[in-house]
Short mmCIF file of C-alpha atoms and ligand atoms in Angstrom, two decimals:
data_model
loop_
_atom_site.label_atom_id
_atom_site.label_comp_id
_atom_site.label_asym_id
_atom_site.label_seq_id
_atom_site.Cartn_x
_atom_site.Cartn_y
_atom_site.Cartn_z
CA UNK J 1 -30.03 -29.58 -11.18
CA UNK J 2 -32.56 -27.68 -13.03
CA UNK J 3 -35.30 -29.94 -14.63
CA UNK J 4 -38.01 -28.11 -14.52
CA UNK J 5 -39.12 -24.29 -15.57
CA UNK J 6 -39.87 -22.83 -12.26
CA UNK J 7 -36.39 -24.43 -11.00
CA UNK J 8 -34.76 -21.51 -12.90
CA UNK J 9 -34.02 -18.92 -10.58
CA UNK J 10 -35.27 -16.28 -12.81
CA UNK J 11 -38.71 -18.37 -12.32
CA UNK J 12 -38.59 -18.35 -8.50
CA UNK J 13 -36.16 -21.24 -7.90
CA UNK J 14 -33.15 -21.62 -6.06
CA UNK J 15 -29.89 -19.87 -7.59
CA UNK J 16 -27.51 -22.50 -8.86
CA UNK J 17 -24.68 -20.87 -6.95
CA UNK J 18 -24.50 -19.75 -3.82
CA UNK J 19 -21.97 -16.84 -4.87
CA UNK J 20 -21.62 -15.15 -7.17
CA UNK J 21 -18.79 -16.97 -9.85
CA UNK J 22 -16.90 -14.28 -11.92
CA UNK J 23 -15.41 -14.20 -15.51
CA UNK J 24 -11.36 -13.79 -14.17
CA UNK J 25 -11.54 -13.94 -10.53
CA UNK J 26 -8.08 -13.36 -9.22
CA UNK J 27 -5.16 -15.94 -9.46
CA UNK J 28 -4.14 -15.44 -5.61
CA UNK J 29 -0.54 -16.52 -4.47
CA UNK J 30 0.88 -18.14 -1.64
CA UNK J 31 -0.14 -16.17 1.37
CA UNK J 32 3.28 -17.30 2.98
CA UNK J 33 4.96 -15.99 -0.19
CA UNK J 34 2.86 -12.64 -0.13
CA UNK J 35 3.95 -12.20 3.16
CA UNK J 36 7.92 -12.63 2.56
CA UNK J 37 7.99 -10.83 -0.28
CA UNK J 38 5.96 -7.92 2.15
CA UNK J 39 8.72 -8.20 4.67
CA UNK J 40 11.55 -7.81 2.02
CA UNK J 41 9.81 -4.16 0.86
CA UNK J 42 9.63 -3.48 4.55
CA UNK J 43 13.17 -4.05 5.62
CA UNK J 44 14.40 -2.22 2.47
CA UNK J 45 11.93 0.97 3.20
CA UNK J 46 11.59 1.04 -0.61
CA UNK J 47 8.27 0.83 -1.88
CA UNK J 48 8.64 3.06 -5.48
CA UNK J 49 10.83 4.79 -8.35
CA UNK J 50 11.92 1.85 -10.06
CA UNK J 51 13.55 -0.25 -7.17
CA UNK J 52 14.60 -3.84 -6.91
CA UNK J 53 11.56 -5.54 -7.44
CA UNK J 54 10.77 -3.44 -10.78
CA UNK J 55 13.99 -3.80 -11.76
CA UNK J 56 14.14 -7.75 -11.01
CA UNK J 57 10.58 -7.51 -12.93
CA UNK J 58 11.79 -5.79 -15.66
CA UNK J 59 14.40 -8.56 -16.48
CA UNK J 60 11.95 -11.09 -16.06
CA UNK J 61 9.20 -9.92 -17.95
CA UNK J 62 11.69 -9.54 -20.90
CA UNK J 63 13.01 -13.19 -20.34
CA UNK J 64 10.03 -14.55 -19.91
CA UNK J 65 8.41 -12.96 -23.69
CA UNK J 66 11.56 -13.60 -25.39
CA UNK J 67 11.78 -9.55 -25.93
CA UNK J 68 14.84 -7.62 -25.41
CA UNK J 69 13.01 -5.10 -23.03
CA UNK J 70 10.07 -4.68 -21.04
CA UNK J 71 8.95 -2.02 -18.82
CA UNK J 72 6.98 -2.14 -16.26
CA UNK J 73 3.93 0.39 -15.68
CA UNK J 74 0.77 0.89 -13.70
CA UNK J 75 -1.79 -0.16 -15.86
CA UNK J 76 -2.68 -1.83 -19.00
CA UNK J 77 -4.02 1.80 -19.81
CA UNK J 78 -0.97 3.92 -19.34
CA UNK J 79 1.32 1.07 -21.06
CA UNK J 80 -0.49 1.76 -24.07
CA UNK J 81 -0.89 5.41 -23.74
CA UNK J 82 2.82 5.12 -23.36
CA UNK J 83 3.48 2.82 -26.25
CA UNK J 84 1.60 5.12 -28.36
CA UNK J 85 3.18 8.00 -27.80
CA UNK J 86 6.61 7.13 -27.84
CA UNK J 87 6.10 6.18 -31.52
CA UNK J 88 6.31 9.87 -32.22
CA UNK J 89 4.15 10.12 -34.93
CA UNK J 90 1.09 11.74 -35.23
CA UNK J 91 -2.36 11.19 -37.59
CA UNK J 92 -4.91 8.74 -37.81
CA UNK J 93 -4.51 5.06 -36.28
CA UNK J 94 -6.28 1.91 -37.55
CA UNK J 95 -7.67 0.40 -34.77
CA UNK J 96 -10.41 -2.63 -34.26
CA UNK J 97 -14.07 -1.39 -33.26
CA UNK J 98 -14.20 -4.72 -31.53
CA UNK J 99 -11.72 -4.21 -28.41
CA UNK J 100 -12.13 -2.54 -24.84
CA UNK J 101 -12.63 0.70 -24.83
CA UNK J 102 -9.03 1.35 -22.99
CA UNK J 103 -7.34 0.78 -26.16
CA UNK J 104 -8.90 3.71 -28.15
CA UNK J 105 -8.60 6.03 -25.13
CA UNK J 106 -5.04 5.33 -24.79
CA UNK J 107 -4.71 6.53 -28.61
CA UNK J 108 -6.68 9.72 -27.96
CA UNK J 109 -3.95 10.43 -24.39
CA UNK J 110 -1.26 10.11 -26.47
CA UNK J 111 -2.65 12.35 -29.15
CA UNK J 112 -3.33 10.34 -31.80
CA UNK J 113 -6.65 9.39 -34.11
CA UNK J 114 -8.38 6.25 -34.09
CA UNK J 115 -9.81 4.66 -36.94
CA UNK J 116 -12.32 2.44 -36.72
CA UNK J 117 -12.11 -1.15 -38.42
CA UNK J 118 -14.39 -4.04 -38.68
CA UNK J 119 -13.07 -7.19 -37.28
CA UNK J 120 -12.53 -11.09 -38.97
CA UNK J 121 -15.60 -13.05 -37.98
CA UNK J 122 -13.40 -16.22 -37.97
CA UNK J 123 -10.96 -14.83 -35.00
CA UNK J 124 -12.96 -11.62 -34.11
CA UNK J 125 -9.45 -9.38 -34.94
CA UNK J 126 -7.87 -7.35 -37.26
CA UNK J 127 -7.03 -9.27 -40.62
CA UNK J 128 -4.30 -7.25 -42.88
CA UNK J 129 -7.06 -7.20 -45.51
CA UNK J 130 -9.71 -5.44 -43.30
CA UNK J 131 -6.57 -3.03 -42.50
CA UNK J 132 -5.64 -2.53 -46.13
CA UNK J 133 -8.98 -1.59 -47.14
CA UNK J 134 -9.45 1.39 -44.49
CA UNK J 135 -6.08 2.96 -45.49
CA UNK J 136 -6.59 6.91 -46.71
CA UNK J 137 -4.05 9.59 -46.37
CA UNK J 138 -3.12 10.69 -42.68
CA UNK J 139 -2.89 6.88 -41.51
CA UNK J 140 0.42 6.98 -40.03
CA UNK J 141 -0.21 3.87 -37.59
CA UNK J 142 -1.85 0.18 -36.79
CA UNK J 143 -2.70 -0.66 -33.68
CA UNK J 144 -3.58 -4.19 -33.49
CA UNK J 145 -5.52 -6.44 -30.41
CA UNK J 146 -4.70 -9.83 -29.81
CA UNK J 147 -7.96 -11.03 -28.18
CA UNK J 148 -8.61 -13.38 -25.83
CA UNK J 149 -5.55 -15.00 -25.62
CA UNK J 150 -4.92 -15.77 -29.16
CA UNK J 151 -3.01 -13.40 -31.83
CA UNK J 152 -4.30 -10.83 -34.37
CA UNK J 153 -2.10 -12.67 -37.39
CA UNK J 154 1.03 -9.95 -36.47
CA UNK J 155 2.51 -11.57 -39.32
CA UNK J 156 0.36 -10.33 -41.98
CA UNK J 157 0.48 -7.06 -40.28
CA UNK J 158 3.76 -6.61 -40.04
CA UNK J 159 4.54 -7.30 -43.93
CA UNK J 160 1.36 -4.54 -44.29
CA UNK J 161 3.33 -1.99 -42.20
CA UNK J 162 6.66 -2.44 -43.67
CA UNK J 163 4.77 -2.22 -47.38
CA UNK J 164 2.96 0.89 -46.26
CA UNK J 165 5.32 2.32 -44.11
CA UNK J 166 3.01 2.49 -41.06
CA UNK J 167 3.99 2.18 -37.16
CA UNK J 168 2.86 -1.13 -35.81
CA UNK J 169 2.03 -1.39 -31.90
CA UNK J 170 -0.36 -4.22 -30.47
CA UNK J 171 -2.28 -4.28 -27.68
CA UNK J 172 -1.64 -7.54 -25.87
CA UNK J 173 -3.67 -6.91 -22.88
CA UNK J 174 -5.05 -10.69 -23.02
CA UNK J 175 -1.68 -11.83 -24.50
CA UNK J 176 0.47 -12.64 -21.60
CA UNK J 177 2.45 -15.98 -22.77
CA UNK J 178 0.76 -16.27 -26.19
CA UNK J 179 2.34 -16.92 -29.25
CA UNK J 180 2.27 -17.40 -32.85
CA UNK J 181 3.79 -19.67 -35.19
CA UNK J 182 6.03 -20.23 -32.69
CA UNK J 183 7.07 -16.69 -31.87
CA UNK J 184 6.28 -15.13 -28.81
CA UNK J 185 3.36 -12.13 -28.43
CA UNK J 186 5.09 -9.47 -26.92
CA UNK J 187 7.44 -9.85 -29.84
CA UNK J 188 5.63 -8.14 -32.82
CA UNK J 189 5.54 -4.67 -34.53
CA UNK J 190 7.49 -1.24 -32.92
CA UNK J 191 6.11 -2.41 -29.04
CA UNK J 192 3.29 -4.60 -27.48
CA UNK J 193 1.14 -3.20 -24.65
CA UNK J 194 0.10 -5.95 -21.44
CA UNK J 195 -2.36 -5.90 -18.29
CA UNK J 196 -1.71 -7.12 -15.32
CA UNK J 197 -4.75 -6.22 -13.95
CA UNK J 198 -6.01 -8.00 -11.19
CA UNK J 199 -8.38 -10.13 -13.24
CA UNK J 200 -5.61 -11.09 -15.91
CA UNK J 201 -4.04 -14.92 -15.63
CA UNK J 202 -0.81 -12.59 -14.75
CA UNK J 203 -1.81 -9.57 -12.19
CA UNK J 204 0.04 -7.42 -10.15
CA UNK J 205 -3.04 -5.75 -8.18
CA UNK J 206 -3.00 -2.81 -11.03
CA UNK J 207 -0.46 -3.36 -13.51
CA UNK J 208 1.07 -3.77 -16.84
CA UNK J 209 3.74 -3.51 -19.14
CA UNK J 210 5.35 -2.52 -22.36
CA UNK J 211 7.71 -5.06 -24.51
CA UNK J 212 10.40 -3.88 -27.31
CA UNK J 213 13.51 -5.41 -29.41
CA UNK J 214 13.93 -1.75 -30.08
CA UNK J 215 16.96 -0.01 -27.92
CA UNK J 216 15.95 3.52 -28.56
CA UNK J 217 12.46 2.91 -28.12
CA UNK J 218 13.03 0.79 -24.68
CA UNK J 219 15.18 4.32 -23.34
CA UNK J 220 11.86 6.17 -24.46
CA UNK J 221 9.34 3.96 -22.67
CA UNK J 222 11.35 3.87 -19.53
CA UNK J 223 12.28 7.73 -19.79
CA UNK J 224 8.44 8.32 -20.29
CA UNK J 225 6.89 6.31 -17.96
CA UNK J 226 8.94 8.28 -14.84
CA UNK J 227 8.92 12.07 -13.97
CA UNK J 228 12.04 12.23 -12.58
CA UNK J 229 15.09 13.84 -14.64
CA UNK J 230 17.42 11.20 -12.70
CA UNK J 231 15.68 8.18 -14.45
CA UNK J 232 16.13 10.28 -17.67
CA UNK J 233 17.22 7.63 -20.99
CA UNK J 234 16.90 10.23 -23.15
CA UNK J 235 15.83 13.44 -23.94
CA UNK J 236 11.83 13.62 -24.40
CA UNK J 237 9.18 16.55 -24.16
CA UNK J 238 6.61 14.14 -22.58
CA UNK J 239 7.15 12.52 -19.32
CA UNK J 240 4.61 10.99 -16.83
CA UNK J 241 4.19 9.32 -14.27
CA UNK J 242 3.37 5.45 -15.07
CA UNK J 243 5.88 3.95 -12.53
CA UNK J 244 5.18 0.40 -10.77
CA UNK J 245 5.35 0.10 -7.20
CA UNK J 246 7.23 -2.50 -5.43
CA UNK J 247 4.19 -3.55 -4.09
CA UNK J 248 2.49 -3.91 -7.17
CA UNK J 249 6.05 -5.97 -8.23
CA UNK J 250 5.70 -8.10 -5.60
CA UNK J 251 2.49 -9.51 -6.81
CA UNK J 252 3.53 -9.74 -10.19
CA UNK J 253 6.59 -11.72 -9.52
CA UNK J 254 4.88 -14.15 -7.40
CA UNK J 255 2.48 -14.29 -10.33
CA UNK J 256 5.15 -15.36 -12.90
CA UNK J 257 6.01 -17.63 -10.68
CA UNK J 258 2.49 -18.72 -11.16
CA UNK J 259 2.28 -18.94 -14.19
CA UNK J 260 2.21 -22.36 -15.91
CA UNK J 261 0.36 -23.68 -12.74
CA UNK J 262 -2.14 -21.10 -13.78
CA UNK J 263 -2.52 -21.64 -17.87
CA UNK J 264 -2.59 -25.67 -16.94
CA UNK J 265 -5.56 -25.33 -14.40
CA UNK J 266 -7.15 -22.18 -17.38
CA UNK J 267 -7.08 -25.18 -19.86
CA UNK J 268 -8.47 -27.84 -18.05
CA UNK J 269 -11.34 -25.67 -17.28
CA UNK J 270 -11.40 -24.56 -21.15
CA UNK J 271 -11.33 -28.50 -21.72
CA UNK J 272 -14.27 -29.12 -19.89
CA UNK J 273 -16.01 -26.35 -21.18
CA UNK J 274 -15.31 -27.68 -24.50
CA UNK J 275 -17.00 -31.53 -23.88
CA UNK J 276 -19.93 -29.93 -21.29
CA UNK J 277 -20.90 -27.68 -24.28
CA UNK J 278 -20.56 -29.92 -27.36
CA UNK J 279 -24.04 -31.11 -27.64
CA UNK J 280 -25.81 -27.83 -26.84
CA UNK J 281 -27.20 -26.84 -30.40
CA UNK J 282 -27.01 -23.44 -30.63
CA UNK J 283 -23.98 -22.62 -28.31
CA UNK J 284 -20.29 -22.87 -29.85
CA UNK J 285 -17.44 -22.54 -27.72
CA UNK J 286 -14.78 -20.52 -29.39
CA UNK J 287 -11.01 -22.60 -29.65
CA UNK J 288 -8.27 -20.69 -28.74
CA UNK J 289 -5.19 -22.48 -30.15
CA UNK J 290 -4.35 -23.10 -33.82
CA UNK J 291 -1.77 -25.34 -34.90
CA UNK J 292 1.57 -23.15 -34.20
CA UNK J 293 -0.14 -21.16 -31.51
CA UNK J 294 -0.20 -21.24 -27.59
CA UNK J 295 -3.01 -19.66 -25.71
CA UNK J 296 -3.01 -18.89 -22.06
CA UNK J 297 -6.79 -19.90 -21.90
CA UNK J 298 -7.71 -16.13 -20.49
CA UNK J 299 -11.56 -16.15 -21.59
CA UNK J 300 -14.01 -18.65 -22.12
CA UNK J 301 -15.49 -17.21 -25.14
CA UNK J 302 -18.90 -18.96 -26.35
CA UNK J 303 -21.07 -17.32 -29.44
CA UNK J 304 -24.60 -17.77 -29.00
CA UNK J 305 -27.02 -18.38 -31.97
CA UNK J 306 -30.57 -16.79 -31.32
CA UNK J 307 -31.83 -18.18 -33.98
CA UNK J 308 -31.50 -21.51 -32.79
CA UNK J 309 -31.38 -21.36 -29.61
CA UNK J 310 -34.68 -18.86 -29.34
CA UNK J 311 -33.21 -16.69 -26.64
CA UNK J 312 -30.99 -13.84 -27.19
CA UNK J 313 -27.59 -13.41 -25.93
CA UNK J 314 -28.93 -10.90 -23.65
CA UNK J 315 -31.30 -13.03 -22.17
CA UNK J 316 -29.21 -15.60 -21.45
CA UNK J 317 -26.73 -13.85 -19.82
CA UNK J 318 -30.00 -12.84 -17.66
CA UNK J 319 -31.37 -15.88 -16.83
CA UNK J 320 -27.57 -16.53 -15.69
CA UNK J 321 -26.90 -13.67 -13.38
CA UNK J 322 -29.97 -14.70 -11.58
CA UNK J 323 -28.42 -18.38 -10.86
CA UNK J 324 -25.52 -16.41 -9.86
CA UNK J 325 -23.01 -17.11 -12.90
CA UNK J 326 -21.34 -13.55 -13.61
CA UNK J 327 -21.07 -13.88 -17.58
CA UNK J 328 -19.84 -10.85 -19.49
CA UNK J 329 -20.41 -9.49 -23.08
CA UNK J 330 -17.13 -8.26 -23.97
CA UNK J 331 -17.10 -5.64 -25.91
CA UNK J 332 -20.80 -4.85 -26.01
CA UNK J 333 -21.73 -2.39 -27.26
CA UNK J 334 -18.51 -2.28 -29.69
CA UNK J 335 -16.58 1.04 -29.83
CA UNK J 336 -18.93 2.45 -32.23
CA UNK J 337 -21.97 2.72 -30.13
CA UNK J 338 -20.43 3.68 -26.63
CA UNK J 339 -17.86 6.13 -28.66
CA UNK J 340 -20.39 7.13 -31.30
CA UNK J 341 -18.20 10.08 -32.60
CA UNK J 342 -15.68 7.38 -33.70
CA UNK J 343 -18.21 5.94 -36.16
CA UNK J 344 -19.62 9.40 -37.50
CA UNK J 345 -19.64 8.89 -41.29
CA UNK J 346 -19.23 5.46 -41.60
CA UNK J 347 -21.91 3.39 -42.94
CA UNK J 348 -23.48 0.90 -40.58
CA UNK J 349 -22.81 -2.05 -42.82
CA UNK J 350 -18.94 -1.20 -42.30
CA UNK J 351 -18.72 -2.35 -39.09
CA UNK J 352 -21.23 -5.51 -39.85
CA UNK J 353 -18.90 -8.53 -37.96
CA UNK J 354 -18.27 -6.09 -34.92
CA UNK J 355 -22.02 -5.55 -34.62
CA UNK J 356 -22.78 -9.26 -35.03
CA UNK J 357 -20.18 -10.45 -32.49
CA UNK J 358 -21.02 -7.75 -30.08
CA UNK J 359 -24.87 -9.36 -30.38
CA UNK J 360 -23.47 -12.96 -30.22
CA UNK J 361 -20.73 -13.19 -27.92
CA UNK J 362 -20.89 -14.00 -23.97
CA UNK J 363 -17.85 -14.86 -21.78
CA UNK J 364 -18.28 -17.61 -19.11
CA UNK J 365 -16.35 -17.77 -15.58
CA UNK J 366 -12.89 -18.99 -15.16
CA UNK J 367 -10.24 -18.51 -12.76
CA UNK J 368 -8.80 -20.06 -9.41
CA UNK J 369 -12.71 -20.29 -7.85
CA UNK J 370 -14.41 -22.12 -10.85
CA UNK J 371 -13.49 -25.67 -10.25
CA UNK J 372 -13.77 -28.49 -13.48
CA UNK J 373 -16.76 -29.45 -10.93
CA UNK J 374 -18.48 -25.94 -11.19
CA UNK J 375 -17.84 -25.77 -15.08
CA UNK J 376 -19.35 -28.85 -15.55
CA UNK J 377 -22.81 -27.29 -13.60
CA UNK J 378 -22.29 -24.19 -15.44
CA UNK J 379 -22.95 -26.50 -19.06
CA UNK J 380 -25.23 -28.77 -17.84
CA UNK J 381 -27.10 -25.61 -17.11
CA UNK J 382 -26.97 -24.14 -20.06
CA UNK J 383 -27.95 -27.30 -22.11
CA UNK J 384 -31.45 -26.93 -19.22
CA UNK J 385 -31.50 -23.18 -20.43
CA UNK J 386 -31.33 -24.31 -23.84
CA UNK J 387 -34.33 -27.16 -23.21
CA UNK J 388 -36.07 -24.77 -21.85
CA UNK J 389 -36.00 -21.93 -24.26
CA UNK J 390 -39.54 -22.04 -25.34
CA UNK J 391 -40.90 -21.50 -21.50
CA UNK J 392 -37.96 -18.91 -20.29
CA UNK J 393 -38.46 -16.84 -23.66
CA UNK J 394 -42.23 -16.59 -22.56
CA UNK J 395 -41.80 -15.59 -19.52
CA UNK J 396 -39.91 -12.83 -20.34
CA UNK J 397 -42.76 -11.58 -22.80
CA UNK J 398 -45.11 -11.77 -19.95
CA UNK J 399 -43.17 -9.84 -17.47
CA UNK J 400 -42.37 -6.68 -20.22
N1 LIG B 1 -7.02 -3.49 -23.73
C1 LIG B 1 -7.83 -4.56 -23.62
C2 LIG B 1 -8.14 -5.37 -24.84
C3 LIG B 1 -8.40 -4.88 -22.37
O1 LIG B 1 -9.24 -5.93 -22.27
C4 LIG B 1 -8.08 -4.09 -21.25
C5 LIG B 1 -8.67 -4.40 -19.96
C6 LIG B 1 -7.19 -3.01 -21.41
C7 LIG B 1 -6.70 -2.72 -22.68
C8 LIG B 1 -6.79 -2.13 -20.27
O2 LIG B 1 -5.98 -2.84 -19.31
P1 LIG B 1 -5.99 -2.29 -17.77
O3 LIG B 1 -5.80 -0.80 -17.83
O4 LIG B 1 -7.29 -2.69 -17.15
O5 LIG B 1 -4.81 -2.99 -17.15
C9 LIG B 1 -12.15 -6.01 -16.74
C10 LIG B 1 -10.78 -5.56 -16.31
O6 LIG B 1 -10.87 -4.54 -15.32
C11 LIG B 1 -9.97 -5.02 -17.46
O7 LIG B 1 -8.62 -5.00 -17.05
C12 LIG B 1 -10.10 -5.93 -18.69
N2 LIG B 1 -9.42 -5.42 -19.83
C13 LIG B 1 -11.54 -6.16 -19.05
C14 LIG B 1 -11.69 -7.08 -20.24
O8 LIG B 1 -12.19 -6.74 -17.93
P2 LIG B 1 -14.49 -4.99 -16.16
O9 LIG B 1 -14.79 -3.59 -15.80
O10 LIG B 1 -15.38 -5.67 -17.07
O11 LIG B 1 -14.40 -5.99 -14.93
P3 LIG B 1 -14.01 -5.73 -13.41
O12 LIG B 1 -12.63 -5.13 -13.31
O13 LIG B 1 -15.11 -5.04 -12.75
O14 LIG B 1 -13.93 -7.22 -12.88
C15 LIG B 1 -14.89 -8.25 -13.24
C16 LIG B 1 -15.29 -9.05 -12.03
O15 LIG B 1 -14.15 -9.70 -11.47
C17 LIG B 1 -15.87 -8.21 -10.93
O16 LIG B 1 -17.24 -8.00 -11.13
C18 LIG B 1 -15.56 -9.05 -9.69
C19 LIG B 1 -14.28 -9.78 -10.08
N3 LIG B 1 -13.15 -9.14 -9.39
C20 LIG B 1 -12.64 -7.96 -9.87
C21 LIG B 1 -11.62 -7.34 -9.21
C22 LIG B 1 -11.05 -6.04 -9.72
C23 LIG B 1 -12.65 -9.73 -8.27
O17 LIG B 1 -13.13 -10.80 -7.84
N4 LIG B 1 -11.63 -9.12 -7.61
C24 LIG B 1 -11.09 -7.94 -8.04
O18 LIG B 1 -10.15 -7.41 -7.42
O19 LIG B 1 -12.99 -4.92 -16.77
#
């Protein structure tokens, strides 16, 4: 335990770790399982084009969101890229400035122009309002991010969309086994985009997926997402190729399988984040679930107050890296500043809240390798760091 200044690590003292703890360190299986499930794709000499384990995924996937289709792709990326395009539509899309920088790519793959909108300091998302104020002429679309394992009010913005006659997609990367009022992310708008990237509570090594209640769109995604004319659902001028191995199945099956196990042991950590952080003035931990929701517990998402703390964000997550905690500033710098063309013309004050969380906000480990015991070090920690402001905010003048 750190009492003193020079026990910091960033002051010459021992790191509080001796490895390096990650934000989403991978959810592993069963190595028993892993290795039947290996054997099975071995026997059957199958290991892509949509075989058994996709298909058996597929079915799942849609079961398991309550959707009537999924589809199963490579990547978060390409799902959305995917999603996107099948829409059909082109023109400018309303999209968050406050999101990973995937989601505006995939808009620009498939064609299409994003639009930059500030974010809702209260849940750091879209809000219909924010969206209603940015519409011009040439908006055809809304693409909406549910962050962090909570939604982006897909309510509100599907009553916008049907008003204004606008496509609605979602980006659900962080979504897997949300919901909202009761109904189940994955559920919303035209289609909702998912990772299963190997740092998601649900991974399949590289991974992700697309879900629908649409028919004709379902028959699109899956016609899309394969090159090959004999998977053809219907007849499309775009094609690629954004098909799931059975490999990559494998993992995500045993994952779903996984599942619960994995949100229970996400929220216990997110529990005792909550009581090892309560008395630290200037450090909030952000709540996930509102009543009617369900999180999965994805991020541990804590917005840091400079002001009262006196230490920035930034050096914080410093002085942490040094005692080997692996914190992350998601999205830093905001869309705006690492895609400056996106923000040409708009006035700085127009993207205020995205600015101000991207200053504020720091993301603290979780996943299979941060025990309850390590979380509880990781706060106790922080309330030292805190202590200790005065003397660490020093040193760092002296060393510049
Ligand atoms: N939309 C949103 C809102 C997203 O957040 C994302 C991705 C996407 C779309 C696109 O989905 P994908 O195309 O990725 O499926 C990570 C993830 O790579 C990324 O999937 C995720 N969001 C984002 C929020 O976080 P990085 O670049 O910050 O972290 P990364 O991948 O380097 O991993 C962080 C740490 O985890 C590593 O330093 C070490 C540890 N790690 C990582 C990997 C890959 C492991 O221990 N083992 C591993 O195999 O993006």
């Amino acid at each position: 335990m750190k009492r003193r200044y020079e026990d910091f690590a960033v002051a010459g003292g021992r790191p509080e770790f001796g490895h390096p703890l990650h934000v989403g360190q991978i959810n592993l299986p069963p190595w028993e399982q892993v290795e039947q499930a290996f054997r099975g794709i071995f026997s059957r000499r199958y290991f892509a084009n949509n075989g058994p384990l996709v298909q058996e995924l597929d079915r799942r996937l849609a079961e398991f969101v309550g959707a009537r289709h999924a589809v199963a792709v490579t990547n978060g990326t390409m799902a959305l890229m995917i999603l996107a395009r099948s829409l059909g539509v082109s023109g400018g899309v309303l999209v968050p400035a406050f999101t990973f920088p995937a989601t505006v790519q995939a808009l620009q793959w498939a064609g299409l122009q994003p639009v930059l909108c500030d974010v809702d300091y209260g849940s750091h998302m879209l809000s219909a309002g924010i969206v209603e104020s940015r519409l011009r002429p040439g908006i055809v679309a809304i693409l909406g991010v549910h962050a962090w394992g909570r939604a982006c009010d897909p309510v509100a913005l599907e009553e916008l969309a049907r008003r204004r006659n606008l496509a609605l997609i979602f980006d659900a990367c962080h979504g897997i086994g949300c919901s909202f009022q009761q109904r189940s992310i994955g559920t919303f708008g035209k289609g909702e985009a998912f990772s299963l990237h190997a740092t998601k509570i649900m991974n399949a090594c590289e991974g992700g997926f697309i879900t629908t209640n649409d028919d004709a769109m379902a028959d699109r995604l899956r016609t899309m997402r394969s090159f090959h004319v004999n998977e053809t659902f219907t007849r499309l001028p775009v094609r690629t190729n954004g098909k799931m191995s059975e490999a990559q199945a494998a993992f995500a099956l045993l994952s779903l399988d996984q599942f619960a196990e994995n949100v229970a042991a996400n929220r216990a950590r997110f529990e005792s984040y909550r009581s090892g952080l309560a008395g630290i003035d200037g450090i909030r931990l952000v709540e996930l679930e509102r009543e009617g929701e369900r999180s999965n517990f994805q991020y541990i998402v804590v917005d840091v107050d400079e002001a009262t703390i006196g230490l920035s964000r930034d050096e914080i997550v410093e002085i942490l890296f040094a005692e080997n905690i692996v914190a992350k500033r998601y999205f830093w710098p905001g869309l705006h500043k690492s895609m400056p063309g996106l923000a040409a013309g708009m006035p700085a004050a127009a993207l205020a809240t995205t600015e101000r969380l991207c200053r504020r906000l720091l993301q603290l480990p979780s996943s299979q390798v941060t025990g309850t015991a390590d979380v509880e070090r990781i706060c106790r920690l922080l309330q030292e760091v805190v202590t200790h402001a005065g003397a660490l905010s020093r040193r760092r003048s002296s060393t510049e």
